[in-house]
Amino acid sequence: MNGASATPQVGPPLWLLAELTYRCPLQCPYCSNPLDFAHSGQELTTEQWVSVLRQGREMGAAQLGFSGGEPLVRQDLPELIAEARALGYYTNLITSGLGLTEAKVDAFAEAGLDHIQVSFQASDPELNNAVAGSRKAFEQKLAMARAVKDAGYPMVLNFVIHRHNIHQMNDIITLCERLGADYVELATCQYYGWAFINREGLMPSRAQLELAERQVNDQRQRLADAGSAMKLIFVTPDYYEERPKACMNGWGSLFLTVAPDGTALPCHSARLLPIDFPDVRSMSLREIWYDSPGFNHYRGDSWMPEPCRSCEEKTRDFGGCRCQAYLLTGNADNADPVCDKSPHHERILAARRAADHATAGLGELVYRNAGNSRLLFRG
């Protein structure tokens, strides 16, 4: 054990992510859902989700995200939104926009939804629809972004940035400005789930990334000079950092995810780890958060091997991302290889070198689908 930080005092979860379903009309090759999502258990019922929401609020959770897959495929979504409003959550719907209608936007507002985030794949219909695996996705997204704005919601648009759309940065920002976006998240792809198996075809080169960041900064200045209130949030990929992020602000610290089948997780990617995570059907949320082995597995620092155990930065980054450590080294206990102190940092450097010479096209990516390997687009 290593002092007080080895057995930390655990506060309540403040952010609850309800992954209502893994079903989705899109087939993005960077989807964060598990590779074997088609084999997950039966989805929680409405009553079970209501119980989860109530337990979370009783514990102190204040923010609630409805996610997936595509949460719109759940017919009980208005009921869950209304329950969340009655409980006092601040609620956010994260959606592709497919399946959304003006009537649903109005119904969600009436039920008490606070915030809607609509995702795009590119600034033009051809690339957007190719990445999404849907011929009509782009026009639907445009229409629903406008409907969200017309309903009085803040317009929050999300673009996952990768080597096939990173050249569109100026065009993406122009599109968002035309739509009247309030916030634009330009989130460079992080390599988990489907994105990990497609990393060679998705990871931009350093030159591409640096150009994109300069363009975003130039656009920020232009918007400020024009008096625009639109905010641009540019998220760089871990693979181009020398220090790891403080993943989820620390394992089991603030965030609690409940998967469609009731599995409770400290982050939405954690089920890929060889850890036995609890189920909300068999344990209360309070027992899961405070007492379950899964949630206590990486709390504190007693689990840390060197170089993390002796590192003065461990209280800032907590050793980095456990999922990234597992995917890149085969052992989730290891230091996140993003850190240049990690003995496995060369694996990150090798990925950077590969990105400088990558030639894989969209047609060579593996797209998210129940069969795990069907190619939906050939460029």
XYZ file of C-alpha atoms in Angstrom:
379
model
C 0.000 0.000 0.000
C 1.175 3.526 -0.633
C -0.335 5.900 1.901
C -3.764 7.482 1.895
C -4.075 7.499 -1.887
C -3.901 3.702 -1.959
C -7.374 3.444 -0.428
C -9.031 6.711 -1.468
C -12.211 8.087 -0.046
C -14.825 7.534 -2.719
C -17.307 10.280 -3.472
C -20.601 9.797 -5.319
C -20.915 9.437 -9.087
C -21.798 12.829 -10.527
C -22.287 11.832 -14.183
C -24.459 8.883 -15.216
C -24.331 7.617 -18.797
C -27.337 5.494 -19.787
C -26.391 3.503 -22.884
C -29.951 2.528 -23.681
C -29.217 0.255 -26.638
C -26.470 -0.938 -28.971
C -28.890 -0.864 -31.895
C -28.055 1.836 -34.441
C -28.939 2.646 -38.078
C -25.357 3.783 -38.741
C -22.280 1.600 -39.134
C -19.386 3.958 -38.385
C -15.936 2.310 -38.439
C -14.896 4.206 -35.297
C -17.920 3.256 -33.166
C -17.077 2.917 -29.478
C -19.562 0.079 -28.923
C -18.033 -3.351 -28.202
C -16.990 -5.447 -31.202
C -19.315 -8.219 -30.017
C -22.264 -5.901 -29.275
C -24.624 -8.177 -31.199
C -24.096 -10.892 -28.586
C -24.823 -8.742 -25.534
C -27.690 -9.666 -23.255
C -31.271 -8.463 -23.323
C -31.761 -4.729 -22.930
C -33.017 -3.355 -19.631
C -36.764 -2.753 -19.504
C -38.301 0.666 -18.947
C -38.927 -0.184 -15.298
C -35.332 -1.297 -14.804
C -33.987 1.903 -16.362
C -36.291 3.978 -14.149
C -34.869 2.161 -11.128
C -31.312 2.921 -12.297
C -32.134 6.606 -12.739
C -33.721 6.827 -9.298
C -30.823 5.067 -7.600
C -28.302 7.274 -9.361
C -30.078 10.444 -8.309
C -30.362 9.235 -4.712
C -26.584 8.761 -4.706
C -25.975 12.303 -5.942
C -25.655 11.976 -9.731
C -26.613 15.307 -11.296
C -25.958 14.910 -15.039
C -27.477 12.184 -17.184
C -26.580 11.277 -20.734
C -28.826 9.152 -22.966
C -26.609 7.354 -25.451
C -26.203 4.139 -27.443
C -26.007 2.893 -30.204
C -28.826 5.162 -31.184
C -31.064 5.928 -28.183
C -33.905 7.031 -30.477
C -34.722 3.402 -31.271
C -36.009 3.026 -27.715
C -39.737 3.760 -27.803
C -39.709 4.589 -24.090
C -37.251 7.471 -24.453
C -39.842 10.215 -23.734
C -40.874 8.365 -20.592
C -37.278 8.078 -19.413
C -36.668 11.769 -20.138
C -39.759 12.726 -18.130
C -38.632 10.553 -15.218
C -35.180 12.122 -15.322
C -36.681 15.625 -15.273
C -38.898 14.724 -12.301
C -35.821 13.442 -10.463
C -33.905 16.650 -11.106
C -31.216 15.516 -13.567
C -29.685 17.762 -16.205
C -30.237 15.606 -19.296
C -28.371 15.272 -22.571
C -29.371 13.218 -25.622
C -26.484 12.070 -27.826
C -27.882 11.128 -31.236
C -27.004 10.572 -34.869
C -30.229 12.361 -35.772
C -31.505 9.353 -37.705
C -34.966 8.511 -36.459
C -35.416 12.006 -35.073
C -38.400 14.077 -36.229
C -39.686 17.542 -35.435
C -42.525 15.925 -33.486
C -40.019 13.964 -31.372
C -37.932 17.082 -30.758
C -41.066 18.805 -29.453
C -42.049 15.770 -27.382
C -38.605 15.598 -25.793
C -38.758 19.297 -24.947
C -42.170 18.813 -23.347
C -40.798 15.849 -21.358
C -38.021 18.076 -20.026
C -34.893 17.244 -22.065
C -32.230 19.906 -21.540
C -29.733 19.304 -24.323
C -29.390 17.501 -27.672
C -26.072 16.734 -29.384
C -26.204 15.735 -33.057
C -23.266 13.922 -34.643
C -21.991 14.325 -38.213
C -19.394 12.310 -40.104
C -18.207 14.969 -42.584
C -19.071 18.341 -44.118
C -20.399 16.910 -47.390
C -23.050 14.267 -48.096
C -20.868 11.844 -50.061
C -18.210 11.353 -47.393
C -20.681 11.634 -44.512
C -22.913 8.927 -45.916
C -19.996 6.670 -46.861
C -18.582 6.746 -43.338
C -22.018 6.346 -41.756
C -23.041 3.526 -44.083
C -26.337 5.259 -44.918
C -27.268 6.940 -48.200
C -29.641 9.473 -46.605
C -27.852 10.260 -43.361
C -26.488 13.712 -44.231
C -29.742 15.372 -45.298
C -31.529 13.923 -42.256
C -28.821 15.263 -39.966
C -29.079 18.733 -41.505
C -32.850 18.791 -41.084
C -32.708 17.607 -37.492
C -29.929 20.009 -36.517
C -32.163 22.833 -37.725
C -35.158 21.376 -35.887
C -33.169 21.216 -32.654
C -32.175 24.848 -33.079
C -35.740 25.904 -33.908
C -36.991 24.183 -30.745
C -34.807 26.453 -28.638
C -32.109 23.977 -27.687
C -28.464 25.040 -27.795
C -27.120 23.562 -31.030
C -24.259 21.212 -30.195
C -22.674 19.413 -33.145
C -20.077 16.666 -32.931
C -17.637 15.522 -35.613
C -15.283 12.590 -35.097
C -12.107 13.627 -36.926
C -9.884 11.085 -38.716
C -7.572 10.920 -41.700
C -10.472 10.824 -44.197
C -12.166 14.044 -43.067
C -9.418 16.006 -41.309
C -8.801 17.951 -44.528
C -12.349 19.332 -44.238
C -11.762 21.347 -41.076
C -12.552 24.731 -42.630
C -15.560 23.318 -44.484
C -16.863 21.656 -41.308
C -16.678 24.919 -39.394
C -18.365 26.788 -42.250
C -21.204 24.246 -42.228
C -21.625 24.611 -38.470
C -21.664 28.390 -38.772
C -24.327 28.179 -41.476
C -26.465 25.960 -39.256
C -26.144 28.391 -36.340
C -24.246 26.024 -34.047
C -23.478 27.203 -30.533
C -20.864 24.544 -29.751
C -18.849 22.375 -32.129
C -16.847 19.433 -30.840
C -14.097 18.410 -33.248
C -13.093 15.191 -31.514
C -10.098 13.522 -33.097
C -10.671 9.780 -33.118
C -9.633 7.851 -30.012
C -8.702 4.241 -30.646
C -11.039 1.897 -28.781
C -13.641 -0.556 -30.040
C -14.078 -0.425 -33.791
C -11.640 2.480 -34.074
C -8.848 0.327 -32.649
C -9.163 -2.367 -35.301
C -9.351 0.400 -37.939
C -6.539 2.512 -36.489
C -4.254 2.144 -39.520
C -6.982 3.525 -41.772
C -8.215 6.253 -39.421
C -5.190 7.774 -37.680
C -4.063 11.080 -39.226
C -0.410 11.927 -39.660
C 1.225 14.491 -37.405
C 1.359 16.920 -40.339
C -2.388 16.534 -40.916
C -3.099 17.032 -37.234
C -0.913 20.129 -36.918
C -2.498 21.716 -39.989
C -5.988 20.995 -38.653
C -5.141 22.533 -35.282
C -3.783 25.678 -36.955
C -6.953 25.939 -39.019
C -9.147 25.621 -35.932
C -7.155 28.316 -34.143
C -7.419 30.597 -37.177
C -11.162 29.996 -37.307
C -11.495 30.751 -33.599
C -9.809 34.098 -34.168
C -11.998 34.862 -37.181
C -15.160 34.040 -35.201
C -14.023 36.202 -32.298
C -13.245 39.107 -34.622
C -16.700 38.755 -36.158
C -18.373 38.754 -32.739
C -19.614 35.177 -33.158
C -20.481 33.228 -30.002
C -19.890 29.825 -31.643
C -17.383 27.805 -29.603
C -14.944 25.360 -31.197
C -13.665 22.492 -29.049
C -10.747 20.634 -30.623
C -9.832 17.334 -28.936
C -6.418 15.969 -29.876
C -5.787 12.210 -29.995
C -3.960 10.558 -27.110
C -1.501 9.017 -29.564
C 0.122 12.405 -30.205
C 0.650 13.266 -26.545
C 3.666 12.518 -24.350
C 1.629 12.263 -21.153
C -1.597 10.309 -20.753
C -4.932 11.880 -19.963
C -6.469 11.509 -16.521
C -8.940 9.017 -17.944
C -12.513 9.680 -16.720
C -10.908 11.889 -14.040
C -9.835 8.690 -12.320
C -11.293 5.172 -12.271
C -14.644 5.083 -10.478
C -14.323 8.728 -9.495
C -17.061 10.731 -11.237
C -18.512 8.691 -14.103
C -20.793 5.666 -14.024
C -21.936 3.982 -17.224
C -24.755 1.471 -17.455
C -24.695 -0.606 -20.646
C -27.868 -1.759 -22.445
C -27.780 -5.178 -20.762
C -27.361 -3.685 -17.289
C -23.597 -4.088 -16.951
C -22.226 -1.231 -14.828
C -18.890 0.232 -15.916
C -16.504 2.988 -14.804
C -16.291 4.071 -18.465
C -18.110 3.053 -21.629
C -15.088 1.138 -23.016
C -14.185 -0.784 -19.862
C -16.105 -3.958 -20.688
C -13.270 -4.966 -23.030
C -11.098 -5.487 -19.934
C -10.759 -8.958 -18.337
C -12.651 -7.802 -15.241
C -15.923 -9.145 -13.887
C -18.160 -6.071 -13.815
C -21.436 -6.115 -11.851
C -24.978 -5.976 -13.199
C -27.684 -3.576 -12.034
C -30.157 -6.460 -12.122
C -28.342 -8.248 -9.315
C -26.792 -5.418 -7.267
C -27.914 -1.970 -6.231
C -26.139 0.971 -7.829
C -24.803 1.959 -4.427
C -23.283 -1.498 -3.847
C -21.833 -1.447 -7.361
C -20.232 1.969 -6.971
C -18.787 1.603 -3.478
C -18.269 -2.106 -2.903
C -17.952 -4.089 -6.139
C -14.495 -5.469 -7.059
C -14.888 -4.148 -10.595
C -15.260 -0.525 -9.502
C -12.540 -0.797 -6.852
C -10.083 -2.562 -9.154
C -8.109 0.533 -10.189
C -9.020 3.021 -7.482
C -6.079 4.506 -5.611
C -2.536 3.506 -6.549
C -1.797 0.216 -4.776
C -2.370 -1.627 -8.077
C 0.299 0.391 -9.896
C 3.541 -1.217 -11.087
C 6.607 0.859 -11.915
C 7.156 3.388 -13.361
C 3.721 4.669 -12.242
C 4.076 3.681 -8.589
C 7.037 6.028 -8.045
C 5.936 8.745 -10.464
C 5.183 12.165 -9.003
C 2.530 12.678 -11.700
C 0.403 9.676 -10.723
C -2.058 11.797 -8.769
C -2.699 13.861 -11.928
C -3.012 11.167 -14.586
C -3.717 8.023 -12.480
C -1.449 6.014 -14.755
C -3.494 6.942 -17.809
C -6.158 4.879 -19.551
C -6.593 1.247 -18.467
C -8.321 0.306 -21.730
C -5.504 1.803 -23.787
C -2.912 -0.004 -21.677
C -4.748 -3.291 -22.216
C -5.224 -2.859 -25.962
C -1.599 -1.894 -26.560
C 0.235 -4.129 -24.077
C -2.176 -6.928 -23.183
C -2.064 -5.985 -19.489
C -4.363 -3.281 -18.117
C -2.069 -2.820 -15.077
C 0.700 -1.346 -17.218
C 1.392 2.346 -17.622
C -0.537 3.845 -20.510
C 1.928 3.599 -23.445
C 1.050 7.179 -24.409
C 3.350 8.229 -21.540
C 6.952 8.605 -22.663
C 8.015 7.073 -19.331
C 6.260 3.824 -20.234
C 8.498 0.939 -21.343
C 5.893 0.372 -24.059
C 5.949 3.929 -25.459
C 7.596 2.666 -28.640
C 4.226 1.181 -29.629
C 2.795 4.692 -29.779
C 5.794 5.942 -31.743
C 5.377 3.062 -34.186
C 1.716 3.968 -34.679
C 2.721 7.563 -35.438
C 5.274 6.402 -38.006
C 2.693 4.144 -39.615
C 0.235 7.054 -39.849
C 2.816 9.068 -41.781
C 2.813 6.412 -44.498
C -0.726 5.014 -44.311
C -2.583 4.502 -47.576
C -5.719 2.624 -46.449
C -8.918 3.941 -48.026
C -12.469 3.918 -46.717
C -13.126 0.693 -48.562
C -10.522 -1.116 -46.476
C -12.117 -0.261 -43.133
C -14.170 -2.714 -41.108
C -17.555 -1.151 -40.481
C -19.645 -1.573 -37.330
C -22.245 -4.261 -37.921
C -23.608 -7.411 -36.342
C -21.372 -9.637 -38.471
C -18.217 -7.752 -37.389
C -16.587 -7.828 -40.822
C -18.926 -6.683 -43.576
C -17.525 -3.868 -45.731
C -20.329 -1.436 -46.503
C -18.447 0.973 -48.715
C -15.776 0.509 -51.300
C -14.035 3.688 -52.411
